[in-house]
JSON list of C-alpha atoms in Angstrom, two decimals:
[
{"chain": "A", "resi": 819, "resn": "UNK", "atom": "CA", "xyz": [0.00, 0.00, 0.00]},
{"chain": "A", "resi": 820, "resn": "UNK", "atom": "CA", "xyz": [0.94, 3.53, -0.36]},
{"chain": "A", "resi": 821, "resn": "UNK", "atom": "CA", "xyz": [3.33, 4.81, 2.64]},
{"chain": "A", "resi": 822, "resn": "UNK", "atom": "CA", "xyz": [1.76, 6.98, 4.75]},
{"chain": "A", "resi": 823, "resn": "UNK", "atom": "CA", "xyz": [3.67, 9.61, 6.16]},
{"chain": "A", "resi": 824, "resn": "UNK", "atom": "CA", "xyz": [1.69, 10.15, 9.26]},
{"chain": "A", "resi": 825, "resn": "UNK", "atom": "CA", "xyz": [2.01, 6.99, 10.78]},
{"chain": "A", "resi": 826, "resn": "UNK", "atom": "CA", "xyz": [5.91, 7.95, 11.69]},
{"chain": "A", "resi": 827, "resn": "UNK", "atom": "CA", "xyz": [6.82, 7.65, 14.94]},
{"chain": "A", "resi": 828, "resn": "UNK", "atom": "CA", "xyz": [9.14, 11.01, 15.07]},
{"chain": "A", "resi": 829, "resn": "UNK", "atom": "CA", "xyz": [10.79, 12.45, 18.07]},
{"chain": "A", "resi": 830, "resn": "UNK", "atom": "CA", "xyz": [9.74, 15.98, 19.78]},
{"chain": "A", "resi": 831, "resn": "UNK", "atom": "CA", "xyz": [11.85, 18.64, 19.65]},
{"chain": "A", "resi": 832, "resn": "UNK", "atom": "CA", "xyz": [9.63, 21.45, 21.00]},
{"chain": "A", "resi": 833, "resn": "UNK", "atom": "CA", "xyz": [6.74, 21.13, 23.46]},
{"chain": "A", "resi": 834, "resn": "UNK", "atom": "CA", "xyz": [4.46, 24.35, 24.89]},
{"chain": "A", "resi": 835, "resn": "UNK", "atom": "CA", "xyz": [1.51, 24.82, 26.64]},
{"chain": "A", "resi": 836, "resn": "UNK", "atom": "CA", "xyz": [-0.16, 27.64, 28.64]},
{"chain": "A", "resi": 837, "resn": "UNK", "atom": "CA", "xyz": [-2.50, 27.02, 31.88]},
{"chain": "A", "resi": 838, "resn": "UNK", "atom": "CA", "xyz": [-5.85, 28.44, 30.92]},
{"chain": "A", "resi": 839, "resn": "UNK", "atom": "CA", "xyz": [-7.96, 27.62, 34.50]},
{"chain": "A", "resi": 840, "resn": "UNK", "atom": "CA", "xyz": [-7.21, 25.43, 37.44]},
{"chain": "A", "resi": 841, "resn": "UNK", "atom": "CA", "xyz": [-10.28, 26.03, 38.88]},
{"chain": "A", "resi": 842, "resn": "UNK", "atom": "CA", "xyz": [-12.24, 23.21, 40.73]},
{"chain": "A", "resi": 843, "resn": "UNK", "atom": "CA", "xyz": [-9.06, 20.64, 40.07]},
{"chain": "A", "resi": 844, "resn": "UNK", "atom": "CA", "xyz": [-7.71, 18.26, 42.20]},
{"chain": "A", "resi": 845, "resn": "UNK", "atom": "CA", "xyz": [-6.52, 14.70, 42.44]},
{"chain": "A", "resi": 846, "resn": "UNK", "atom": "CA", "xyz": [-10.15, 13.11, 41.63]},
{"chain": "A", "resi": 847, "resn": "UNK", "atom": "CA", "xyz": [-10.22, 15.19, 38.18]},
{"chain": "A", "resi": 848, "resn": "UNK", "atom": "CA", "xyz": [-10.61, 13.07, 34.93]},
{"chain": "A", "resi": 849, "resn": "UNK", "atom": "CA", "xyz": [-8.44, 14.31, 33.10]},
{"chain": "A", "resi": 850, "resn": "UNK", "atom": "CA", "xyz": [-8.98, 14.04, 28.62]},
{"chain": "A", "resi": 851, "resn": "UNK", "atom": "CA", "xyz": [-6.19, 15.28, 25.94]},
{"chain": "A", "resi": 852, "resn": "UNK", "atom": "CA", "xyz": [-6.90, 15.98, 22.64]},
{"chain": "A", "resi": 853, "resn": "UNK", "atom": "CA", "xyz": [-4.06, 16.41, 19.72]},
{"chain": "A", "resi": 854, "resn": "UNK", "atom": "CA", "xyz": [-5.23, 18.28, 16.85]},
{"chain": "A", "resi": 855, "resn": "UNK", "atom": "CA", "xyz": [-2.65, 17.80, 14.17]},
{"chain": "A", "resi": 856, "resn": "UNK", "atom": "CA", "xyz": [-2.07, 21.24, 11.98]},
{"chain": "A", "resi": 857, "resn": "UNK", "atom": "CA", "xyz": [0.84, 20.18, 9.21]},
{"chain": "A", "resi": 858, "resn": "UNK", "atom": "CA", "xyz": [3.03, 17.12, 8.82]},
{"chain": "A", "resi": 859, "resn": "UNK", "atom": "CA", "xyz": [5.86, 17.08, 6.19]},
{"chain": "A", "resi": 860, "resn": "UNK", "atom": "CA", "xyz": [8.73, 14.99, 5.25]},
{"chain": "A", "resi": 861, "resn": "UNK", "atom": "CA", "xyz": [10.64, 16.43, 8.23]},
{"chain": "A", "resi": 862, "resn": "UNK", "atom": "CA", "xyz": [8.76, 18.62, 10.64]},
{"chain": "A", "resi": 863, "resn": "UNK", "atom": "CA", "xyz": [4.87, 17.83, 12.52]},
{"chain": "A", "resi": 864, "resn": "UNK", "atom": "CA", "xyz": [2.92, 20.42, 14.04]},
{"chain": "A", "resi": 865, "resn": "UNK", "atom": "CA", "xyz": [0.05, 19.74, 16.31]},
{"chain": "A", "resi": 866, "resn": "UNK", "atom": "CA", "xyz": [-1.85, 21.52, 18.76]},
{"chain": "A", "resi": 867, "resn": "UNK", "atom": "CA", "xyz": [-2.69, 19.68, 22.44]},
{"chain": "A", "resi": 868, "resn": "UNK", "atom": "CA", "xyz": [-5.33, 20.29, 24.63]},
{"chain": "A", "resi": 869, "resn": "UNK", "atom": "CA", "xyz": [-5.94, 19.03, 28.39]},
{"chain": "A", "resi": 870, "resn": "UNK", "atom": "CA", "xyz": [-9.48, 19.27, 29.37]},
{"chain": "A", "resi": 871, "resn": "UNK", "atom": "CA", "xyz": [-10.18, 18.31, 33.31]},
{"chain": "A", "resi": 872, "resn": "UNK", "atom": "CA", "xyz": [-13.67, 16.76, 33.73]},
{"chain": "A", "resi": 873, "resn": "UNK", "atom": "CA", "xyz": [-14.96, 18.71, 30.42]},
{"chain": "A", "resi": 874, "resn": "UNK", "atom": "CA", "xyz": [-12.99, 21.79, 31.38]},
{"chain": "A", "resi": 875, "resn": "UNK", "atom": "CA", "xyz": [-10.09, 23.31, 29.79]},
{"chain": "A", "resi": 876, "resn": "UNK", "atom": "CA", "xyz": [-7.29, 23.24, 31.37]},
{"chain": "A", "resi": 877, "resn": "UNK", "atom": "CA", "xyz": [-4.20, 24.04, 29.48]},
{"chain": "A", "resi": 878, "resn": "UNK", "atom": "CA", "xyz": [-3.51, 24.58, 25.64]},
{"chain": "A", "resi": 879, "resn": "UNK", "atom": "CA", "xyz": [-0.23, 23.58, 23.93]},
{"chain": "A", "resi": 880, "resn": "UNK", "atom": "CA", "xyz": [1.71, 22.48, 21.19]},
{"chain": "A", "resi": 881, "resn": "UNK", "atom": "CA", "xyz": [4.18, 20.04, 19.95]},
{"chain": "A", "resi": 882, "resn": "UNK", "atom": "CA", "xyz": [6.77, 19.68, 16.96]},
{"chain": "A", "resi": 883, "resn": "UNK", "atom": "CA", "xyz": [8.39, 16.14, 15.84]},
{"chain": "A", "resi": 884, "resn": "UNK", "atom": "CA", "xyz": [10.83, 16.07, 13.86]},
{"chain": "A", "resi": 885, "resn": "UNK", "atom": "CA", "xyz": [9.62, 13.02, 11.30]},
{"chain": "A", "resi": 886, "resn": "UNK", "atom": "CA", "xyz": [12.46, 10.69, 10.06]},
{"chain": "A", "resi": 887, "resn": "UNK", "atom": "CA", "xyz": [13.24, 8.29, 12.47]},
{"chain": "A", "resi": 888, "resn": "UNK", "atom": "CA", "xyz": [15.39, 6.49, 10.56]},
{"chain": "A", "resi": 889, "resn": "UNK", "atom": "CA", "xyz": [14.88, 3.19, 8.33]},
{"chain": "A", "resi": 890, "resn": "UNK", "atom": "CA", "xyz": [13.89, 0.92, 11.37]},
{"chain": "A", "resi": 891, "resn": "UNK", "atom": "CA", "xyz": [11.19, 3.72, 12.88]},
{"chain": "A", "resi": 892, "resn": "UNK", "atom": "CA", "xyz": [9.73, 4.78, 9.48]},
{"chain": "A", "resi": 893, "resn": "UNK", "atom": "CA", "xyz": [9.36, 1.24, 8.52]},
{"chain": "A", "resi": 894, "resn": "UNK", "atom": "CA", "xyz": [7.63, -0.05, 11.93]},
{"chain": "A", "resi": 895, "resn": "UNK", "atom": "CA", "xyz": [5.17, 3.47, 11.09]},
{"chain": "A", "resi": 896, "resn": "UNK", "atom": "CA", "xyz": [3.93, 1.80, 8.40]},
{"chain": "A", "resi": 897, "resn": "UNK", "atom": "CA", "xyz": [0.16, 0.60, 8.62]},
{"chain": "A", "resi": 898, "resn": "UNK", "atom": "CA", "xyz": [0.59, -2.96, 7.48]},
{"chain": "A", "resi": 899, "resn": "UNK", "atom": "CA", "xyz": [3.12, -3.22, 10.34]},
{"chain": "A", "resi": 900, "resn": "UNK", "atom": "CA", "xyz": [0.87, -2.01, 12.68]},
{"chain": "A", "resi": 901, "resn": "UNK", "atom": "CA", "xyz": [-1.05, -5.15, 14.16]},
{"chain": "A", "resi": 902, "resn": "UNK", "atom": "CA", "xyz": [3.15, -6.62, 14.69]},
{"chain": "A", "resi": 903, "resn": "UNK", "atom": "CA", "xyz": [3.86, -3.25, 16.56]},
{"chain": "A", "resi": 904, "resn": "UNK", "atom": "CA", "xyz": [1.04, -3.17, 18.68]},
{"chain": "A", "resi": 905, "resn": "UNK", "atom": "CA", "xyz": [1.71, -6.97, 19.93]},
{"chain": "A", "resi": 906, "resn": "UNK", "atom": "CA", "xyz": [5.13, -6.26, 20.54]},
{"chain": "A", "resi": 907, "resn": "UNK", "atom": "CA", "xyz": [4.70, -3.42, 22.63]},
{"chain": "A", "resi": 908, "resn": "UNK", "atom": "CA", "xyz": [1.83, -4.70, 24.26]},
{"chain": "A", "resi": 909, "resn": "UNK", "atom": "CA", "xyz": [3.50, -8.33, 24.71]},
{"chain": "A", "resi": 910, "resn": "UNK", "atom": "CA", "xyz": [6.81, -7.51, 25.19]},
{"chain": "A", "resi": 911, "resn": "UNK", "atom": "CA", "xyz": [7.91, -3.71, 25.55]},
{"chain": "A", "resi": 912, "resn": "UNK", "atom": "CA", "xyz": [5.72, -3.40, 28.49]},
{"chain": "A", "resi": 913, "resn": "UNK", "atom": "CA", "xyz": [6.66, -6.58, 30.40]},
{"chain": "A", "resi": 914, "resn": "UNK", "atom": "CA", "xyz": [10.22, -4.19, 31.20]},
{"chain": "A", "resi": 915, "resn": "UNK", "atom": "CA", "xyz": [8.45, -1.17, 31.35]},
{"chain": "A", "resi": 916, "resn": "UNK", "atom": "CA", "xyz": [7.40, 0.29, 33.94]},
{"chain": "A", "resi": 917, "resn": "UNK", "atom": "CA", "xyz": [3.89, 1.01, 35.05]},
{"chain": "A", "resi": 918, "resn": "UNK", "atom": "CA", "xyz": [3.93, 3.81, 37.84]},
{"chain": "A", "resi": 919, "resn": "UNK", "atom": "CA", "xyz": [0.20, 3.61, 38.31]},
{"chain": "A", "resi": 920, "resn": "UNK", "atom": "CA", "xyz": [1.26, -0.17, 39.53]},
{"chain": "A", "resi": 921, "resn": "UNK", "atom": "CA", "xyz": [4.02, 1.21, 41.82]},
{"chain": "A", "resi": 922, "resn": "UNK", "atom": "CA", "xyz": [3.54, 2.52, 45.32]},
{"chain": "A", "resi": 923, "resn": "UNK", "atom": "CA", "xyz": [4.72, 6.44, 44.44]},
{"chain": "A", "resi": 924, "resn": "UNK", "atom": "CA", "xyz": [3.61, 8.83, 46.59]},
{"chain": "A", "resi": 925, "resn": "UNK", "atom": "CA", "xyz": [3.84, 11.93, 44.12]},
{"chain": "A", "resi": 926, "resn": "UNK", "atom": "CA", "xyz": [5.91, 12.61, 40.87]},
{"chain": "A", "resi": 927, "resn": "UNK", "atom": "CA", "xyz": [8.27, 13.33, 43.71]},
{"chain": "A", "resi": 928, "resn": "UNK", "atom": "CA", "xyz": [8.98, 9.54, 44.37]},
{"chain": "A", "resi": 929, "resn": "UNK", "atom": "CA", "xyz": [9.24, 8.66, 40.34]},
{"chain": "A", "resi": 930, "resn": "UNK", "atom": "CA", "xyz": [11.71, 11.23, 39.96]},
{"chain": "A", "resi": 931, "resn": "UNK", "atom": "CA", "xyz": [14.45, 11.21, 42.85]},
{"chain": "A", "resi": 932, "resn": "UNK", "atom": "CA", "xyz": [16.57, 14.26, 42.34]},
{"chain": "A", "resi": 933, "resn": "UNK", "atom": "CA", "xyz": [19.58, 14.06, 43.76]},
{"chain": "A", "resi": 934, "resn": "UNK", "atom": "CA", "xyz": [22.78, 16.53, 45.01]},
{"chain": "A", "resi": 935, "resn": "UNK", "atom": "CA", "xyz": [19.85, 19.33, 45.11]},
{"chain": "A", "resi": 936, "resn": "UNK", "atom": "CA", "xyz": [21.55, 23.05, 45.85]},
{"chain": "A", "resi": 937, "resn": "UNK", "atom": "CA", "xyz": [18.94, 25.60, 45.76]},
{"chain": "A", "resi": 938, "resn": "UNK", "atom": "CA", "xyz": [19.67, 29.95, 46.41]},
{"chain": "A", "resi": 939, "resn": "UNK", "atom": "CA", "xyz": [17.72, 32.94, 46.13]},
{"chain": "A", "resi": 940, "resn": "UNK", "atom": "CA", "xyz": [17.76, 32.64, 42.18]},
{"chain": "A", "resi": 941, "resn": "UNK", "atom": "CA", "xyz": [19.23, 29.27, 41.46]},
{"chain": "A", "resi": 942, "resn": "UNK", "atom": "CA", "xyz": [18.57, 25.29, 41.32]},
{"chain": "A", "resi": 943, "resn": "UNK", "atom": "CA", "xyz": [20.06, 22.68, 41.04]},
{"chain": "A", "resi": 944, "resn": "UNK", "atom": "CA", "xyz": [20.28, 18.95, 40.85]},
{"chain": "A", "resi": 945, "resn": "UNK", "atom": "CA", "xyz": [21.01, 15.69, 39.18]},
{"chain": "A", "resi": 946, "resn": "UNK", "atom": "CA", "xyz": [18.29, 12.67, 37.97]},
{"chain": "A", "resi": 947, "resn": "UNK", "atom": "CA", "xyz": [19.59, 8.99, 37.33]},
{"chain": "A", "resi": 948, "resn": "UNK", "atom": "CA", "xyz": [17.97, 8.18, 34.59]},
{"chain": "A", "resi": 949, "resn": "UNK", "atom": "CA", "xyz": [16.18, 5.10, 34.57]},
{"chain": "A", "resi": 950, "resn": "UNK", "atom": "CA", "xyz": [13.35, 2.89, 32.97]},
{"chain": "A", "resi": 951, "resn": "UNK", "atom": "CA", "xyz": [10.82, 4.79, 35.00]},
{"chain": "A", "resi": 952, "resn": "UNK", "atom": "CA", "xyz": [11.62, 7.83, 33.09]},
{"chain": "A", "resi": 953, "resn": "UNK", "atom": "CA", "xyz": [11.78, 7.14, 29.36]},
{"chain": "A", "resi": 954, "resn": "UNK", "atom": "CA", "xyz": [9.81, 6.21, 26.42]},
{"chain": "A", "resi": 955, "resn": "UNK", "atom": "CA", "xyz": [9.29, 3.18, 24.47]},
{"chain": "A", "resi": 956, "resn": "UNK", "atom": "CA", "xyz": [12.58, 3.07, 22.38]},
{"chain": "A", "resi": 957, "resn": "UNK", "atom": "CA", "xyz": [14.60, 3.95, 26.11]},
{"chain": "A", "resi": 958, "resn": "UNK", "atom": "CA", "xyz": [15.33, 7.73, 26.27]},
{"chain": "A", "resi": 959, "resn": "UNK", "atom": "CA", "xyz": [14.48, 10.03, 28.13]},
{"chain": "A", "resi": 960, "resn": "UNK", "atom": "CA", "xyz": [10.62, 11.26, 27.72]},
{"chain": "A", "resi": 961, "resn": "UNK", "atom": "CA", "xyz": [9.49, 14.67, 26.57]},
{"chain": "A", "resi": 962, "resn": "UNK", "atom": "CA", "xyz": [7.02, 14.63, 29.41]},
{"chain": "A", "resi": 963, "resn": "UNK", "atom": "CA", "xyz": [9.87, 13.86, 31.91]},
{"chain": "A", "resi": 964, "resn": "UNK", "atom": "CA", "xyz": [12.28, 16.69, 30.68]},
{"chain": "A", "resi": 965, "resn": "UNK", "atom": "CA", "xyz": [8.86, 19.29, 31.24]},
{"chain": "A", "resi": 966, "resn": "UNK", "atom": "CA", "xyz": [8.32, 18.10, 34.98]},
{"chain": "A", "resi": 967, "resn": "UNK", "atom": "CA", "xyz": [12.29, 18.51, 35.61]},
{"chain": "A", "resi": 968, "resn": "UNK", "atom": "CA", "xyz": [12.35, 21.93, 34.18]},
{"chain": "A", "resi": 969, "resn": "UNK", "atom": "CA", "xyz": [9.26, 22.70, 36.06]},
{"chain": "A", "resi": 970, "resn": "UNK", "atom": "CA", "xyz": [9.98, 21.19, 38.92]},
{"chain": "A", "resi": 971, "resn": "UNK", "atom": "CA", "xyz": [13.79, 22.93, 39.32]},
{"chain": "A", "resi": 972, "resn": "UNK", "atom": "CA", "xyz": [12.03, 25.88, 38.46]},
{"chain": "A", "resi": 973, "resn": "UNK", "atom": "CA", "xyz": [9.76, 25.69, 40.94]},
{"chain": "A", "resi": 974, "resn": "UNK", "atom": "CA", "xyz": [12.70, 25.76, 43.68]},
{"chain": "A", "resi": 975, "resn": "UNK", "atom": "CA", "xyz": [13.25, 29.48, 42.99]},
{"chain": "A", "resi": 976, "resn": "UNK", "atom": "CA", "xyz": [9.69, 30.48, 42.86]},
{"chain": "A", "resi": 977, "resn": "UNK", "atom": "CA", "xyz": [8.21, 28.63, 45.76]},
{"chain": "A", "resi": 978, "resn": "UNK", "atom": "CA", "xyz": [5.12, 30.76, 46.24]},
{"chain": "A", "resi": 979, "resn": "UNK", "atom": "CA", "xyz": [4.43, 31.44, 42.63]},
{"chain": "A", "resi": 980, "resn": "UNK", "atom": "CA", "xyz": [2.03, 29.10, 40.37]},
{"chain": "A", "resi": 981, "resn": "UNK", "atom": "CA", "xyz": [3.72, 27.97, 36.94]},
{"chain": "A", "resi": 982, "resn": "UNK", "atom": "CA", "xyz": [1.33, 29.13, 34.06]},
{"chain": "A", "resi": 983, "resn": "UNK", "atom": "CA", "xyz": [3.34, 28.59, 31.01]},
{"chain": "A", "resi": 984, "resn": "UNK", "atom": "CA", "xyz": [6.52, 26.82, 29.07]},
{"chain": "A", "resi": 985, "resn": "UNK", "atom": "CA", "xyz": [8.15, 26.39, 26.65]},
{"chain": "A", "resi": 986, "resn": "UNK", "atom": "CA", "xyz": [10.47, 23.31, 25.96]},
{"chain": "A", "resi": 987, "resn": "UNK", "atom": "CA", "xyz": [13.25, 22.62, 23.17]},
{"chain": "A", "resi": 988, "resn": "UNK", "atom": "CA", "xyz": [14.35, 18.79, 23.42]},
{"chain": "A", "resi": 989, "resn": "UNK", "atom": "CA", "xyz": [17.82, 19.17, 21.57]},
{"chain": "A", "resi": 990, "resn": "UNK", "atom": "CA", "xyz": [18.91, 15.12, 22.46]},
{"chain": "A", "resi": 991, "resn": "UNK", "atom": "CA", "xyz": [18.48, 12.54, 24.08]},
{"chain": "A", "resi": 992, "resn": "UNK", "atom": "CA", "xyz": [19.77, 10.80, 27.92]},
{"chain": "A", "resi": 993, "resn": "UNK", "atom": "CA", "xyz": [19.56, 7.14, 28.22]},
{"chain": "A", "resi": 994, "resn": "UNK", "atom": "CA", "xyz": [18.94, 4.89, 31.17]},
{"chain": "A", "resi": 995, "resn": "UNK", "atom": "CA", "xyz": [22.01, 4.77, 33.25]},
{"chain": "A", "resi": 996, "resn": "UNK", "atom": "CA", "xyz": [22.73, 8.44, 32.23]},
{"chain": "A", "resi": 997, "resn": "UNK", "atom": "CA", "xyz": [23.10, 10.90, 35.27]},
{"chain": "A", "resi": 998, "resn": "UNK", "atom": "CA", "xyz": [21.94, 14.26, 34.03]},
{"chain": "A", "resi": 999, "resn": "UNK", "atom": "CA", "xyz": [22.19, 17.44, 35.65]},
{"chain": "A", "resi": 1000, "resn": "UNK", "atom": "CA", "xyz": [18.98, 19.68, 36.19]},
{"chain": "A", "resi": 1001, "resn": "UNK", "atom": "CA", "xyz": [19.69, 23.88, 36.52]},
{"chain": "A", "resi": 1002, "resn": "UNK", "atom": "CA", "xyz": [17.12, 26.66, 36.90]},
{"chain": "A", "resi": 1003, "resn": "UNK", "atom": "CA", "xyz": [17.83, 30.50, 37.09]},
{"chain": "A", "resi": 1004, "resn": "UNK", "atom": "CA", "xyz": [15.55, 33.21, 37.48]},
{"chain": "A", "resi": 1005, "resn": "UNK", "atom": "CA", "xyz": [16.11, 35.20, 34.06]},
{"chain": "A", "resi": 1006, "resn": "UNK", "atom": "CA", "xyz": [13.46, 37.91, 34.66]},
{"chain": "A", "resi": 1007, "resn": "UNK", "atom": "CA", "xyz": [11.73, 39.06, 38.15]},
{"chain": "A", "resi": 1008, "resn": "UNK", "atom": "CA", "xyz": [9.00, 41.68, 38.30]},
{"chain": "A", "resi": 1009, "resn": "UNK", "atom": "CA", "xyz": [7.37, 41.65, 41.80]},
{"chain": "A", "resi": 1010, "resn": "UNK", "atom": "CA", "xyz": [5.19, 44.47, 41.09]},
{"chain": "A", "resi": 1011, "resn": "UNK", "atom": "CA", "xyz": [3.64, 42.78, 38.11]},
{"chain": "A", "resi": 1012, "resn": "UNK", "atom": "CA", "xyz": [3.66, 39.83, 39.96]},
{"chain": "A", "resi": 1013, "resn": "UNK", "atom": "CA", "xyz": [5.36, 37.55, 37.23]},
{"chain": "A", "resi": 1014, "resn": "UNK", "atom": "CA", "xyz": [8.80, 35.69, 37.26]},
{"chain": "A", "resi": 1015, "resn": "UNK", "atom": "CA", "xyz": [10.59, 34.16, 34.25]},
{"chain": "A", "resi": 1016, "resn": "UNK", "atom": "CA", "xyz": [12.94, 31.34, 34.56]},
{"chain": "A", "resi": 1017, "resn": "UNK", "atom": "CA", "xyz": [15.54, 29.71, 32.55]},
{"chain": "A", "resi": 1018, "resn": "UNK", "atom": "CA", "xyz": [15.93, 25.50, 33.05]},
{"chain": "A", "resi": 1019, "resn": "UNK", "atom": "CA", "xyz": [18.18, 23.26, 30.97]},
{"chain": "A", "resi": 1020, "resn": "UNK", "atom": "CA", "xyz": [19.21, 19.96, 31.10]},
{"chain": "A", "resi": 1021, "resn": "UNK", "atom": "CA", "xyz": [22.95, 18.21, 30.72]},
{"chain": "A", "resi": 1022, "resn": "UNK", "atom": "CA", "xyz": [24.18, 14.79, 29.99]},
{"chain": "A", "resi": 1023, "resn": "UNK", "atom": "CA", "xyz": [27.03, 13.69, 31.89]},
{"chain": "A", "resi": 1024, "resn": "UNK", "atom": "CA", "xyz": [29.14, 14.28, 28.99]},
{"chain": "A", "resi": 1025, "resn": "UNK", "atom": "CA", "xyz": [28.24, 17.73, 29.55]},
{"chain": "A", "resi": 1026, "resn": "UNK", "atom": "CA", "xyz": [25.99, 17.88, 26.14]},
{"chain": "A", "resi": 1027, "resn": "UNK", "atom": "CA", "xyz": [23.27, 20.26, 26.81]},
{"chain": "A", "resi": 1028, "resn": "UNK", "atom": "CA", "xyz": [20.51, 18.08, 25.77]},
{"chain": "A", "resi": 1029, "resn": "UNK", "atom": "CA", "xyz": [17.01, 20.13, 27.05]},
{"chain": "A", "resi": 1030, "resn": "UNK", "atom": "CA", "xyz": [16.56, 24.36, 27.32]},
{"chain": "A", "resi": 1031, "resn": "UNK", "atom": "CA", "xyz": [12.91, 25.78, 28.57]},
{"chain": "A", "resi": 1032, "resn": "UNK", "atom": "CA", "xyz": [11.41, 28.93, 29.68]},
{"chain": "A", "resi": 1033, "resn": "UNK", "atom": "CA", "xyz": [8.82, 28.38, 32.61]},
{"chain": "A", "resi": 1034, "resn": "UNK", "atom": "CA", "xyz": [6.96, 31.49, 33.49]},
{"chain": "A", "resi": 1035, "resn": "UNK", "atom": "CA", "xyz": [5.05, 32.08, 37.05]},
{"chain": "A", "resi": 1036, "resn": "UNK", "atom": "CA", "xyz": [2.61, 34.24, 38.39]},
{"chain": "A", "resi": 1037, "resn": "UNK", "atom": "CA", "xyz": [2.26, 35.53, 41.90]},
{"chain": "A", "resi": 1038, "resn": "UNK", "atom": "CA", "xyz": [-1.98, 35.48, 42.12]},
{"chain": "A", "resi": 1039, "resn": "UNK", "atom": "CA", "xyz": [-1.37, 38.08, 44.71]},
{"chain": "A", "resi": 1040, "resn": "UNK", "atom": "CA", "xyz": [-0.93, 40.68, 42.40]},
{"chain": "A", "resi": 1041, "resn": "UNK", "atom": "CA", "xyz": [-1.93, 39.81, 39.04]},
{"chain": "A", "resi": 1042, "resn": "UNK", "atom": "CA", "xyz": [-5.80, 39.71, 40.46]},
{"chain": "A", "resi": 1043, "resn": "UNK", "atom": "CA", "xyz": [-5.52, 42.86, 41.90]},
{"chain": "A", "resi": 1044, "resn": "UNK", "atom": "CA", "xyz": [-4.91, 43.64, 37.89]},
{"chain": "A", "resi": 1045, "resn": "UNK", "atom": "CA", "xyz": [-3.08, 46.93, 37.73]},
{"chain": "A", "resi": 1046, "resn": "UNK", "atom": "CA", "xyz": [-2.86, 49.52, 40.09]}
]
């Protein structure tokens, strides 16, 4: 049959999204995504993301793959292969991988055990052993993972502010058994507006720089007083 170009499997190389209400959330929300696709060509995808919580919106986004995965990924993407895929991963990939909601985790926390954490007035820092818990299907690191590290580092130096957007360019990728090192700085501070921008990137222990993000927080403080 003809090859269809869609059915690539791709890697991301840039992942945003933008809180749009937290309002009546918490930890016994249902939560829905929805992936709009907007272009795919020979090299670059574009697709928006939505996360609705219990019919609500809760954050909009958007993601970029870059396509060619190489002759073994491209040909796996292929629809006739399919039905072979989908056993193996469901037969085999997940007998190693590992299923957090079968794990006794407390929070995102537990999954992801920072390590050698040094935190200031405007900096963070720390270091992740990558492991099986943390990667995707063909064993590096997940695009999901690198957001919550960036946010999460980010966090450190903006403890009483809530994160409302990011912005996320994957560059390469870590590997299980890879120590990486996490840093956040505060690039931009504005107390009277009540809004903080901060700067997170990720290392291999090689010292490749292999994630950069923005991560932008609000203090609700002051931005619903609106301004004065």
């Amino acid at each position: 049959g003809k090859y269809d170009k869609t059915s690539r499997f791709g890697a991301s190389v840039h992942l945003a999204g933008e809180i749009v209400s937290e309002a009546g959330i918490d930890a016994s929300s249902n939560l829905a995504v929805r992936t709009i696709p907007r272009r795919i060509g020979k090299t670059l995808a574009f697709a928006d993301v939505e996360i609705f919580a219990d019919d609500a919106i809760l954050l909009r986004g958007t993601h970029v793959k870059f396509m060619p995965g190489g002759f073994v990924l491209d040909a796996v993407g292929r629809p006739e292969l399919r039905p072979v895929v989908r056993w193996y991963f469901d037969n085999v990939v997940s007998r190693w991988r590992v299923n957090v909601a079968d794990r006794d985790f407390g929070s995102f926390d537990d999954v992801f055990a920072l390590e050698d954490v040094v935190v200031d007035d405007v900096t963070a820092r720390a270091a992740l052993a990558v492991g099986r818990d943390h990667c995707n299907p063909v064993g590096a690191l997940h695009g999901g993972a690198t957001c919550f590290l960036a946010e999460r580092l980010s966090t450190q130096v903006c403890a009483d502010l809530v994160p409302t957007s990011m912005r996320v360019n994957l560059m390469a990728a870590s590997k299980p058994g890879d120590t990486v090192k996490v840093e956040a700085r505060v690039l931009d501070d504005r107390p009277s507006a009540g809004t903080t921008t901060v700067a997170a990137g990720i290392t291999a222990s090689n010292g490749t720089p292999t994630v950069d993000a923005i991560v932008r927080f609000e203090d609700r403080r002051v931005s619903s007083r609106g301004p004065s």
